[in-house]
């Protein structure tokens, strides 16, 4: 049985400051928990309402040596980010961010200043669908372990290498020196469908309201755009990512 102090402690993980401090995050819902358990993230505890878990599920979790605690509804609600929770959450530890050899990658996706967690999560999901395994995020992007990012990614966040880079532009410059073409999505860019694809590309998607920063444009080798047919001012950045990835991974 969890104490009030334990409930209070786990509830702090809904706040970014405490997630970063404790290196832990909350996952809501059985499907997302299953995705996380099937990845290389380690689970500290499963917390659930009695009516939301079966004896079979508890036995499965026990076989994996995962501690499972049943709590009352009033306590459970303190641990949830959603208005209509599914009755089960998991507390997972941050994954150790290891160095990945990008040299054999054909396409990496990078996000600059995309602060909307729904967009970040959807882009992560799109990357997973199109087989892009490595993503670089600038420090102003929505946090990977934000509950809304996790939900929007539909669990893809657990299966990709995602790097939150404080020294974002220097990292891009370093990849450029190692032979990558820095390709920026921009309204003033070359037509996506006439662009001659390179062997090693870092596709950079920027904040849709402000566009790519000068720092980014100074680094970019090329810019591309999705040709407009109608009168809409722009495409949502997550929608644009699906179109761009579909073409660049053909």
Coordinates of N, CA and C in Angstrom, one line a residue:
X1 N 0.8 -1.2 0.0 CA 0.0 0.0 0.0 C 0.9 1.3 0.0
X2 N 0.6 2.2 -0.9 CA 1.3 3.4 -1.0 C 0.9 4.4 0.1
X3 N 1.9 5.1 0.7 CA 1.7 6.1 1.7 C 1.3 7.4 1.0
X4 N 0.8 8.3 1.8 CA 0.5 9.7 1.3 C 1.7 10.3 0.7
X5 N 2.8 10.2 1.4 CA 4.1 10.8 0.9 C 4.5 10.2 -0.5
X6 N 4.3 8.9 -0.7 CA 4.6 8.2 -1.9 C 3.7 8.7 -3.1
X7 N 2.4 8.9 -2.7 CA 1.5 9.4 -3.7 C 1.9 10.8 -4.1
X8 N 2.2 11.6 -3.1 CA 2.7 13.0 -3.4 C 3.9 13.0 -4.2
X9 N 4.9 12.1 -3.9 CA 6.1 12.1 -4.6 C 5.9 11.7 -6.1
X10 N 5.1 10.7 -6.4 CA 4.9 10.3 -7.8 C 4.1 11.4 -8.5
X11 N 3.2 12.1 -7.8 CA 2.4 13.1 -8.5 C 3.3 14.3 -8.9
X12 N 4.4 14.5 -8.3 CA 5.3 15.6 -8.7 C 5.9 15.3 -10.1
X13 N 5.9 14.0 -10.5 CA 6.4 13.7 -11.8 C 5.6 14.2 -13.0
X14 N 4.4 14.7 -12.7 CA 3.6 15.4 -13.7 C 4.2 16.8 -14.1
X15 N 5.2 17.2 -13.3 CA 5.8 18.5 -13.5 C 7.2 18.3 -14.1
X16 N 7.5 19.0 -15.2 CA 8.8 18.8 -15.9 C 10.0 19.0 -14.9
X17 N 10.0 20.0 -14.1 CA 11.1 20.2 -13.2 C 11.4 19.0 -12.4
X18 N 10.4 18.3 -11.8 CA 10.7 17.1 -11.0 C 11.0 15.9 -11.8
X19 N 10.4 15.8 -13.0 CA 10.8 14.7 -13.9 C 12.3 14.8 -14.2
X20 N 12.8 16.0 -14.6 CA 14.2 16.1 -14.9 C 15.1 15.9 -13.6
X21 N 14.6 16.3 -12.5 CA 15.3 16.1 -11.3 C 15.4 14.7 -10.8
X22 N 14.3 14.0 -11.0 CA 14.3 12.6 -10.5 C 14.6 11.6 -11.6
X23 N 14.6 12.0 -12.9 CA 14.9 11.2 -14.0 C 13.9 10.0 -14.1
X24 N 12.6 10.4 -13.9 CA 11.5 9.5 -13.9 C 10.3 10.2 -14.6
X25 N 9.4 9.4 -15.2 CA 8.2 9.9 -15.8 C 7.0 9.0 -15.7
X26 N 5.8 9.5 -15.9 CA 4.6 8.7 -15.8 C 4.1 8.4 -17.2
X27 N 3.6 7.2 -17.3 CA 2.9 6.7 -18.5 C 1.5 6.3 -18.1
X28 N 0.5 6.8 -18.8 CA -0.9 6.5 -18.5 C -1.5 5.5 -19.6
X29 N -2.3 4.6 -19.1 CA -3.0 3.7 -20.0 C -2.3 2.4 -20.3
X30 N -3.0 1.3 -20.5 CA -2.5 0.0 -20.6 C -1.7 -0.2 -21.9
X31 N -2.2 0.4 -23.0 CA -1.5 0.3 -24.3 C -0.1 0.9 -24.3
X32 N 0.0 2.2 -23.7 CA 1.2 2.9 -23.7 C 2.2 2.2 -22.7
X33 N 1.6 1.7 -21.6 CA 2.5 1.0 -20.6 C 3.1 -0.3 -21.3
X34 N 2.2 -1.0 -22.1 CA 2.7 -2.2 -22.8 C 3.8 -1.8 -23.7
X35 N 3.7 -0.7 -24.4 CA 4.7 -0.3 -25.4 C 6.0 0.0 -24.6
X36 N 5.9 0.7 -23.5 CA 7.1 1.0 -22.7 C 7.8 -0.2 -22.1
X37 N 6.9 -1.2 -21.7 CA 7.5 -2.4 -21.1 C 8.2 -3.3 -22.2
X38 N 7.8 -3.1 -23.4 CA 8.4 -3.9 -24.5 C 9.7 -3.2 -25.0
X39 N 10.0 -2.0 -24.5 CA 11.2 -1.3 -24.9 C 12.3 -1.5 -23.9
X40 N 13.3 -0.7 -24.0 CA 14.4 -0.9 -23.0 C 14.3 0.2 -21.9
X41 N 13.1 0.6 -21.6 CA 12.9 1.5 -20.5 C 12.6 0.6 -19.2
X42 N 13.1 1.0 -18.1 CA 12.9 0.2 -16.9 C 11.7 0.8 -16.1
X43 N 10.9 -0.1 -15.6 CA 9.7 0.3 -14.9 C 9.9 0.2 -13.4
X44 N 9.6 1.3 -12.6 CA 9.8 1.3 -11.2 C 8.5 0.7 -10.5
X45 N 7.4 1.1 -11.0 CA 6.1 0.7 -10.3 C 4.9 0.9 -11.2
X46 N 3.9 0.0 -11.1 CA 2.6 0.2 -11.7 C 1.6 0.5 -10.6
X47 N 0.8 1.6 -10.9 CA -0.2 2.0 -9.9 C -1.5 2.0 -10.6
X48 N -2.5 1.3 -10.0 CA -3.8 1.2 -10.7 C -5.0 1.2 -9.7
X49 N -6.2 1.4 -10.3 CA -7.4 1.2 -9.6 C -7.7 -0.3 -9.6
X50 N -8.4 -0.8 -8.6 CA -8.7 -2.2 -8.5 C -9.5 -2.8 -9.7
X51 N -10.4 -2.0 -10.1 CA -11.3 -2.4 -11.2 C -10.6 -2.4 -12.6
X52 N -9.4 -1.8 -12.6 CA -8.8 -1.6 -13.9 C -7.7 -2.7 -14.2
X53 N -7.5 -3.6 -13.3 CA -6.5 -4.6 -13.5 C -7.1 -6.0 -13.2
X54 N -6.7 -7.0 -14.0 CA -7.1 -8.4 -13.7 C -6.0 -9.1 -13.0
X55 N -6.4 -10.2 -12.4 CA -5.4 -11.0 -11.7 C -4.4 -11.5 -12.7
X56 N -4.8 -11.8 -13.9 CA -3.8 -12.3 -14.9 C -2.8 -11.2 -15.2
X57 N -3.2 -9.9 -15.3 CA -2.3 -8.8 -15.5 C -1.3 -8.7 -14.4
X58 N -1.8 -8.8 -13.1 CA -0.9 -8.6 -12.0 C 0.1 -9.8 -11.9
X59 N -0.3 -11.0 -12.3 CA 0.6 -12.1 -12.4 C 1.7 -11.9 -13.4
X60 N 1.3 -11.3 -14.6 CA 2.3 -11.0 -15.6 C 3.3 -10.0 -15.1
X61 N 2.8 -9.0 -14.4 CA 3.7 -7.9 -13.9 C 4.6 -8.5 -12.8
X62 N 4.1 -9.4 -12.0 CA 4.9 -10.0 -11.0 C 6.0 -10.9 -11.5
X63 N 5.6 -11.6 -12.7 CA 6.6 -12.4 -13.3 C 7.8 -11.6 -13.8
X64 N 7.5 -10.3 -14.2 CA 8.5 -9.4 -14.7 C 9.2 -8.7 -13.5
X65 N 8.8 -9.1 -12.3 CA 9.3 -8.5 -11.0 C 9.0 -7.0 -11.0
X66 N 7.8 -6.6 -11.4 CA 7.4 -5.2 -11.4 C 6.4 -5.0 -10.2
X67 N 6.8 -4.1 -9.3 CA 5.9 -3.9 -8.2 C 4.6 -3.2 -8.7
X68 N 3.5 -3.8 -8.2 CA 2.1 -3.3 -8.6 C 1.4 -2.9 -7.3
X69 N 0.8 -1.7 -7.3 CA 0.1 -1.2 -6.1 C -1.3 -0.7 -6.5
X70 N -2.3 -1.2 -5.8 CA -3.7 -0.7 -6.0 C -4.0 0.4 -5.0
X71 N -4.6 1.5 -5.6 CA -4.9 2.7 -4.8 C -6.4 3.1 -5.0
X72 N -6.8 3.9 -4.1 CA -8.2 4.5 -4.2 C -8.3 5.5 -5.3
X73 N -9.5 5.8 -5.8 CA -9.7 6.7 -6.9 C -9.2 8.1 -6.6
X74 N -9.4 8.6 -5.4 CA -9.0 9.9 -5.0 C -7.5 10.1 -5.1
X75 N -6.8 9.1 -4.7 CA -5.3 9.1 -4.8 C -4.8 8.9 -6.3
X76 N -5.5 8.1 -7.0 CA -5.1 7.8 -8.4 C -5.3 9.1 -9.2
X77 N -6.3 9.8 -9.0 CA -6.5 11.0 -9.8 C -5.4 12.0 -9.7
X78 N -4.7 12.0 -8.6 CA -3.6 12.9 -8.3 C -2.4 12.6 -9.2
X79 N -2.4 11.4 -9.8 CA -1.2 10.9 -10.6 C -1.5 11.0 -12.1
X80 N -2.6 11.5 -12.5 CA -3.0 11.5 -13.9 C -3.0 12.9 -14.5
X81 N -2.6 12.9 -15.8 CA -2.6 14.1 -16.6 C -3.9 14.3 -17.4
X82 N -4.6 13.2 -17.6 CA -5.8 13.2 -18.4 C -7.1 13.4 -17.6
X83 N -8.1 13.9 -18.2 CA -9.4 14.1 -17.5 C -10.1 12.8 -17.3
X84 N -10.0 11.9 -18.2 CA -10.7 10.6 -18.1 C -9.6 9.5 -18.1
X85 N -8.9 9.3 -17.0 CA -7.9 8.3 -16.9 C -8.4 6.9 -17.1
X86 N -7.5 6.0 -17.6 CA -7.8 4.6 -17.9 C -7.7 3.7 -16.7
X87 N -7.2 4.3 -15.5 CA -7.2 3.4 -14.3 C -5.9 2.7 -14.1
X88 N -4.9 3.0 -14.9 CA -3.6 2.4 -14.6 C -2.5 3.3 -15.1
X89 N -1.4 3.5 -14.3 CA -0.2 4.3 -14.8 C 1.0 3.5 -14.4
X90 N 2.1 3.8 -15.1 CA 3.4 3.2 -14.8 C 4.4 4.3 -14.6
X91 N 5.3 4.1 -13.7 CA 6.4 5.1 -13.4 C 7.7 4.4 -14.0
X92 N 8.3 5.1 -15.0 CA 9.4 4.6 -15.7 C 10.6 5.5 -15.5
X93 N 11.8 4.9 -15.6 CA 13.1 5.7 -15.5 C 13.5 6.2 -16.8
X94 N 14.1 7.4 -16.8 CA 14.7 7.9 -18.1 C 15.6 6.9 -18.7
X95 N 15.7 6.9 -20.0 CA 16.7 6.0 -20.6 C 18.0 6.8 -20.7
X96 N 19.1 6.0 -20.4 CA 20.4 6.6 -20.5 C 20.7 7.0 -21.9
X97 N 21.0 8.3 -22.1 CA 21.2 8.8 -23.5 C 22.6 8.4 -24.0
X98 N 22.6 7.4 -24.8 CA 23.9 6.9 -25.2 C 24.3 7.6 -26.5
X99 N 25.6 7.5 -26.8 CA 26.1 8.0 -28.1 C 25.8 7.1 -29.2
X100 N 25.1 7.6 -30.3 CA 24.8 6.7 -31.4 C 25.6 7.1 -32.6
X101 N 26.1 6.0 -33.3 CA 26.9 6.3 -34.5 C 25.9 6.6 -35.6
X102 N 25.9 7.9 -36.0 CA 25.0 8.3 -37.1 C 25.6 8.1 -38.5
X103 N 26.8 7.7 -38.6 CA 27.5 7.7 -39.9 C 26.9 6.9 -40.9
X104 N 26.2 5.8 -40.5 CA 25.5 5.0 -41.5 C 24.1 5.3 -41.7
X105 N 23.6 6.3 -41.1 CA 22.2 6.7 -41.2 C 22.0 7.5 -42.5
X106 N 20.9 7.3 -43.2 CA 20.6 8.0 -44.4 C 19.8 9.3 -44.1
X107 N 19.0 9.2 -43.1 CA 18.1 10.3 -42.7 C 17.9 10.4 -41.2
X108 N 18.1 11.6 -40.7 CA 17.9 12.0 -39.3 C 16.9 13.2 -39.3
X109 N 16.0 13.2 -38.4 CA 15.1 14.3 -38.2 C 15.5 15.2 -37.0
X110 N 15.4 16.5 -37.2 CA 15.8 17.4 -36.1 C 14.7 18.5 -36.0
X111 N 14.4 18.8 -34.8 CA 13.3 19.8 -34.5 C 13.9 21.0 -33.8
X112 N 13.5 22.2 -34.3 CA 14.0 23.4 -33.7 C 12.8 24.2 -33.2
X113 N 12.8 24.4 -31.9 CA 11.8 25.3 -31.2 C 10.4 24.9 -31.4
X114 N 10.1 23.6 -31.5 CA 8.7 23.2 -31.7 C 8.2 22.9 -30.3
X115 N 7.4 23.8 -29.7 CA 7.0 23.7 -28.3 C 5.7 23.0 -28.0
X116 N 4.9 22.8 -29.1 CA 3.6 22.1 -28.9 C 3.8 20.6 -28.7
X117 N 3.5 20.1 -27.6 CA 3.7 18.6 -27.3 C 3.0 17.7 -28.3
X118 N 1.8 18.1 -28.7 CA 1.1 17.3 -29.7 C 1.8 17.2 -31.0
X119 N 2.4 18.3 -31.5 CA 3.2 18.3 -32.7 C 4.4 17.4 -32.6
X120 N 5.1 17.6 -31.5 CA 6.3 16.8 -31.2 C 6.0 15.4 -31.2
X121 N 5.0 15.0 -30.5 CA 4.6 13.6 -30.4 C 4.2 13.0 -31.7
X122 N 3.4 13.8 -32.5 CA 3.0 13.3 -33.8 C 4.2 13.1 -34.8
X123 N 5.1 14.0 -34.7 CA 6.3 13.9 -35.6 C 7.1 12.7 -35.2
X124 N 7.2 12.4 -33.9 CA 7.9 11.2 -33.5 C 7.2 10.0 -34.0
X125 N 5.9 10.0 -34.0 CA 5.1 8.8 -34.5 C 5.4 8.7 -36.0
X126 N 5.4 9.8 -36.7 CA 5.6 9.8 -38.2 C 7.0 9.3 -38.5
X127 N 8.0 9.7 -37.7 CA 9.3 9.2 -37.9 C 9.4 7.7 -37.7
X128 N 8.7 7.2 -36.7 CA 8.7 5.7 -36.5 C 8.0 5.0 -37.7
X129 N 7.0 5.6 -38.2 CA 6.3 4.9 -39.3 C 7.2 4.9 -40.5
X130 N 7.9 5.9 -40.8 CA 8.8 6.0 -42.0 C 10.2 5.4 -41.8
X131 N 10.4 4.8 -40.6 CA 11.7 4.2 -40.4 C 12.9 5.1 -40.0
X132 N 12.6 6.3 -39.6 CA 13.6 7.2 -39.1 C 13.8 6.9 -37.6
X133 N 15.0 6.5 -37.2 CA 15.3 6.0 -35.9 C 15.9 7.0 -34.9
X134 N 16.4 8.1 -35.5 CA 17.2 9.1 -34.7 C 16.6 10.5 -34.9
X135 N 16.3 11.2 -33.7 CA 15.7 12.5 -33.7 C 16.5 13.4 -32.8
X136 N 16.8 14.6 -33.3 CA 17.5 15.6 -32.4 C 16.5 16.7 -32.1
X137 N 16.5 17.1 -30.9 CA 15.6 18.2 -30.5 C 16.4 19.4 -29.9
X138 N 16.0 20.6 -30.3 CA 16.6 21.8 -29.6 C 16.0 21.9 -28.2
X139 N 16.7 22.6 -27.3 CA 16.3 22.7 -25.9 C 15.0 23.4 -25.7
X140 N 14.5 24.1 -26.8 CA 13.2 24.8 -26.7 C 12.0 24.0 -27.2
X141 N 12.3 22.8 -27.5 CA 11.2 21.9 -28.0 C 10.4 21.3 -26.7
X142 N 9.2 20.9 -27.0 CA 8.5 20.2 -25.9 C 9.3 19.0 -25.4
X143 N 9.3 18.8 -24.1 CA 10.1 17.7 -23.5 C 9.6 16.3 -24.0
X144 N 10.5 15.4 -24.3 CA 10.2 14.1 -24.7 C 9.2 13.3 -23.7
X145 N 9.5 13.6 -22.4 CA 8.7 12.8 -21.4 C 7.4 13.6 -20.9
X146 N 7.1 14.6 -21.6 CA 5.8 15.3 -21.4 C 4.7 14.3 -21.7
X147 N 3.7 14.2 -20.8 CA 2.6 13.2 -21.0 C 1.9 13.3 -22.3
X148 N 1.8 14.6 -22.8 CA 1.1 14.8 -24.1 C 1.9 14.4 -25.2
X149 N 3.2 14.5 -25.1 CA 4.1 14.0 -26.2 C 4.0 12.5 -26.3
X150 N 4.1 11.9 -25.1 CA 4.0 10.4 -25.1 C 2.7 9.9 -25.7
X151 N 1.6 10.5 -25.4 CA 0.3 10.1 -25.9 C 0.2 10.4 -27.4
X152 N 0.7 11.5 -27.9 CA 0.6 11.9 -29.3 C 1.5 11.0 -30.1
X153 N 2.6 10.5 -29.5 CA 3.5 9.6 -30.2 C 2.9 8.2 -30.3
X154 N 1.8 7.9 -29.6 CA 1.2 6.5 -29.6 C 2.2 5.4 -29.2
X155 N 3.2 5.8 -28.3 CA 4.2 4.8 -27.9 C 5.5 4.8 -28.7
X156 N 5.5 5.5 -29.8 CA 6.7 5.5 -30.6 C 7.9 6.1 -29.9
X157 N 7.6 7.0 -29.0 CA 8.7 7.6 -28.2 C 9.6 6.6 -27.5
X158 N 9.1 5.4 -27.2 CA 9.8 4.4 -26.5 C 10.8 3.6 -27.5
X159 N 10.6 3.7 -28.8 CA 11.3 2.9 -29.7 C 12.3 3.6 -30.5
X160 N 12.5 4.9 -30.4 CA 13.5 5.6 -31.2 C 14.5 6.2 -30.3
X161 N 15.6 6.6 -30.9 CA 16.7 7.4 -30.2 C 16.4 8.8 -30.3
X162 N 16.1 9.5 -29.2 CA 15.7 10.9 -29.2 C 16.6 11.7 -28.3
X163 N 17.3 12.7 -28.9 CA 18.3 13.4 -28.2 C 17.9 14.8 -28.0
X164 N 17.9 15.3 -26.7 CA 17.6 16.7 -26.4 C 18.9 17.4 -26.3
X165 N 19.2 18.3 -27.3 CA 20.5 18.8 -27.4 C 20.6 20.3 -26.9
X166 N 21.3 20.6 -25.9 CA 21.5 21.9 -25.4 C 22.3 22.7 -26.3
X167 N 23.3 22.1 -27.0 CA 24.2 22.8 -27.9 C 23.8 22.4 -29.3
X168 N 22.5 22.7 -29.6 CA 21.8 22.2 -30.8 C 22.6 22.6 -32.1
X169 N 22.9 23.8 -32.3 CA 23.5 24.3 -33.6 C 24.9 23.8 -33.8
X170 N 25.7 23.7 -32.7 CA 27.0 23.1 -32.8 C 26.9 21.6 -33.1
X171 N 25.9 20.9 -32.6 CA 25.7 19.5 -33.0 C 25.4 19.4 -34.5
X172 N 24.5 20.2 -35.0 CA 24.2 20.2 -36.4 C 25.5 20.5 -37.2
X173 N 26.3 21.5 -36.8 CA 27.5 21.8 -37.5 C 28.5 20.6 -37.5
X174 N 28.5 19.9 -36.4 CA 29.4 18.8 -36.3 C 29.0 17.7 -37.3
X175 N 27.7 17.5 -37.4 CA 27.2 16.5 -38.3 C 27.4 16.9 -39.8
X176 N 27.3 18.2 -40.0 CA 27.6 18.7 -41.4 C 29.0 18.4 -41.8
X177 N 30.0 18.6 -40.8 CA 31.4 18.4 -41.1 C 31.6 16.9 -41.3
X178 N 30.7 16.0 -40.8 CA 30.9 14.6 -41.0 C 30.1 14.1 -42.2
X179 N 29.7 15.0 -43.1 CA 29.2 14.6 -44.4 C 27.7 14.7 -44.5
X180 N 27.0 15.1 -43.5 CA 25.5 15.2 -43.6 C 25.1 16.5 -44.3
X181 N 24.1 16.5 -45.1 CA 23.5 17.7 -45.7 C 22.4 18.1 -44.8
X182 N 22.4 19.4 -44.4 CA 21.4 20.0 -43.5 C 20.3 20.6 -44.4
X183 N 19.2 19.9 -44.3 CA 18.0 20.3 -45.1 C 16.9 20.9 -44.3
X184 N 16.6 22.1 -44.6 CA 15.6 22.8 -43.7 C 14.2 23.0 -44.5
X185 N 13.2 22.6 -43.8 CA 11.8 22.8 -44.3 C 11.5 24.3 -44.2
X186 N 11.2 25.0 -45.3 CA 11.0 26.4 -45.2 C 10.0 26.8 -46.4
X187 N 9.1 27.7 -46.1 CA 8.1 28.2 -47.2 C 8.8 28.7 -48.4
X188 N 10.0 29.2 -48.2 CA 10.8 29.8 -49.4 C 11.8 28.8 -50.0
X189 N 11.6 27.6 -49.7 CA 12.5 26.6 -50.2 C 12.2 26.0 -51.6
X190 N 13.1 25.1 -52.0 CA 12.9 24.5 -53.3 C 11.7 23.5 -53.3
X191 N 11.1 23.3 -54.4 CA 10.0 22.3 -54.5 C 10.5 20.9 -54.0
X192 N 9.8 20.3 -53.0 CA 10.1 19.0 -52.5 C 10.3 18.0 -53.6
X193 N 9.4 18.1 -54.6 CA 9.3 17.0 -55.6 C 10.3 17.2 -56.8
X194 N 11.0 18.3 -56.8 CA 12.1 18.4 -57.7 C 13.5 18.4 -57.1
X195 N 13.4 18.3 -55.7 CA 14.7 18.3 -55.0 C 15.4 17.0 -55.2
X196 N 16.7 17.1 -55.5 CA 17.6 15.9 -55.7 C 18.1 15.5 -54.3
X197 N 17.6 14.3 -53.9 CA 17.9 13.9 -52.5 C 19.4 13.5 -52.4
X198 N 20.0 13.8 -51.3 CA 21.4 13.4 -51.0 C 21.4 12.1 -50.2
X199 N 22.6 11.5 -50.1 CA 22.7 10.3 -49.4 C 22.5 10.4 -47.9
X200 N 23.1 11.4 -47.3 CA 23.0 11.6 -45.8 C 22.3 12.9 -45.5
X201 N 21.1 12.9 -44.9 CA 20.4 14.1 -44.7 C 20.0 14.3 -43.3
X202 N 20.1 15.5 -42.8 CA 19.4 15.9 -41.5 C 18.3 16.8 -41.9
X203 N 17.0 16.4 -41.8 CA 15.9 17.2 -42.1 C 15.5 18.0 -40.9
X204 N 15.5 19.3 -41.0 CA 15.2 20.1 -39.8 C 13.8 20.8 -40.0
X205 N 12.9 20.5 -39.0 CA 11.6 21.1 -39.0 C 11.6 22.2 -37.9
X206 N 11.1 23.4 -38.2 CA 11.1 24.5 -37.3 C 9.7 24.9 -36.8
X207 N 9.7 25.7 -35.8 CA 8.5 26.3 -35.3 C 7.6 26.9 -36.4
X208 N 6.4 26.4 -36.5 CA 5.6 26.8 -37.7 C 5.2 28.3 -37.7
X209 N 5.0 28.9 -36.5 CA 4.6 30.3 -36.4 C 5.8 31.2 -36.7
X210 N 7.0 30.9 -36.3 CA 8.1 31.8 -36.5 C 9.0 31.3 -37.6
X211 N 9.0 30.1 -38.0 CA 9.9 29.6 -39.1 C 11.2 29.3 -38.5
X212 N 12.1 28.9 -39.4 CA 13.5 28.6 -39.0 C 14.2 29.9 -38.5
X213 N 15.1 29.8 -37.5 CA 15.8 30.9 -37.0 C 17.0 31.2 -37.9
X214 N 17.6 32.4 -37.8 CA 18.8 32.8 -38.5 C 19.9 31.8 -38.3
X215 N 20.1 31.4 -37.0 CA 21.1 30.4 -36.7 C 21.0 29.2 -37.5
X216 N 19.8 28.7 -37.7 CA 19.5 27.5 -38.4 C 19.8 27.7 -39.9
X217 N 19.2 28.8 -40.4 CA 19.4 29.1 -41.9 C 20.9 29.3 -42.2
X218 N 21.7 29.8 -41.3 CA 23.1 30.0 -41.6 C 23.8 28.6 -41.7
X219 N 23.2 27.6 -41.1 CA 23.8 26.2 -41.1 C 23.4 25.4 -42.3
X220 N 22.1 25.7 -42.7 CA 21.5 24.9 -43.7 C 22.2 24.9 -45.1
X221 N 22.2 23.7 -45.7 CA 22.8 23.6 -47.1 C 21.7 23.8 -48.1
X222 N 20.5 23.4 -47.8 CA 19.4 23.5 -48.8 C 18.1 23.7 -48.0
X223 N 17.1 24.3 -48.7 CA 15.8 24.5 -48.1 C 14.8 23.8 -49.1
X224 N 13.7 23.2 -48.5 CA 12.7 22.6 -49.3 C 11.3 23.0 -48.8
X225 N 10.3 23.0 -49.7 CA 9.0 23.3 -49.3 C 8.0 22.4 -50.0
X226 N 6.9 22.2 -49.4 CA 5.8 21.4 -50.0 C 5.0 22.4 -50.9
X227 N 4.9 22.2 -52.2 CA 4.2 23.1 -53.0 C 2.7 23.3 -52.6
X228 N 2.2 24.5 -52.6 CA 0.9 24.8 -52.2 C -0.1 24.8 -53.4
X229 N -1.3 24.2 -53.2 CA -2.3 24.1 -54.2 C -3.5 25.0 -53.9
X230 N -3.8 25.2 -52.6 CA -5.0 25.9 -52.2 C -4.6 27.3 -51.6
X231 N -5.4 27.8 -50.7 CA -5.3 29.1 -50.1 C -4.8 29.1 -48.6
X232 N -4.7 27.9 -48.0 CA -4.2 27.9 -46.6 C -2.9 28.6 -46.5
X233 N -2.7 29.3 -45.4 CA -1.5 30.0 -45.2 C -0.3 29.1 -45.0
X234 N -0.5 28.0 -44.3 CA 0.6 27.0 -44.1 C 0.1 25.7 -43.7
X235 N 1.0 24.7 -43.7 CA 0.6 23.3 -43.2 C 1.1 23.2 -41.7
X236 N 0.3 22.6 -40.9 CA 0.7 22.2 -39.6 C 2.1 21.4 -39.7
X237 N 3.0 21.7 -38.8 CA 4.3 21.2 -38.9 C 4.3 19.6 -38.8
X238 N 3.4 19.1 -38.0 CA 3.3 17.6 -37.9 C 2.8 17.0 -39.2
X239 N 1.8 17.7 -39.8 CA 1.3 17.2 -41.1 C 2.3 17.3 -42.2
X240 N 3.1 18.4 -42.2 CA 4.2 18.6 -43.1 C 5.2 17.5 -43.0
X241 N 5.5 17.1 -41.8 CA 6.5 16.1 -41.6 C 6.2 14.8 -42.3
X242 N 4.9 14.4 -42.2 CA 4.5 13.2 -42.9 C 4.7 13.3 -44.4
X243 N 4.4 14.4 -45.0 CA 4.6 14.6 -46.4 C 6.0 14.5 -46.8
X244 N 6.9 15.3 -46.0 CA 8.3 15.3 -46.3 C 8.9 14.0 -46.1
X245 N 8.6 13.3 -45.1 CA 9.2 12.0 -44.8 C 8.8 10.9 -45.9
X246 N 7.5 11.0 -46.3 CA 7.1 10.1 -47.3 C 7.9 10.2 -48.6
X247 N 8.2 11.4 -49.0 CA 9.0 11.7 -50.2 C 10.5 11.4 -50.0
X248 N 11.0 11.8 -48.9 CA 12.5 11.6 -48.6 C 12.9 10.1 -48.4
X249 N 11.9 9.3 -48.0 CA 12.2 7.9 -47.7 C 11.8 7.0 -48.8
X250 N 11.4 7.5 -49.9 CA 11.0 6.7 -51.1 C 12.1 5.8 -51.6

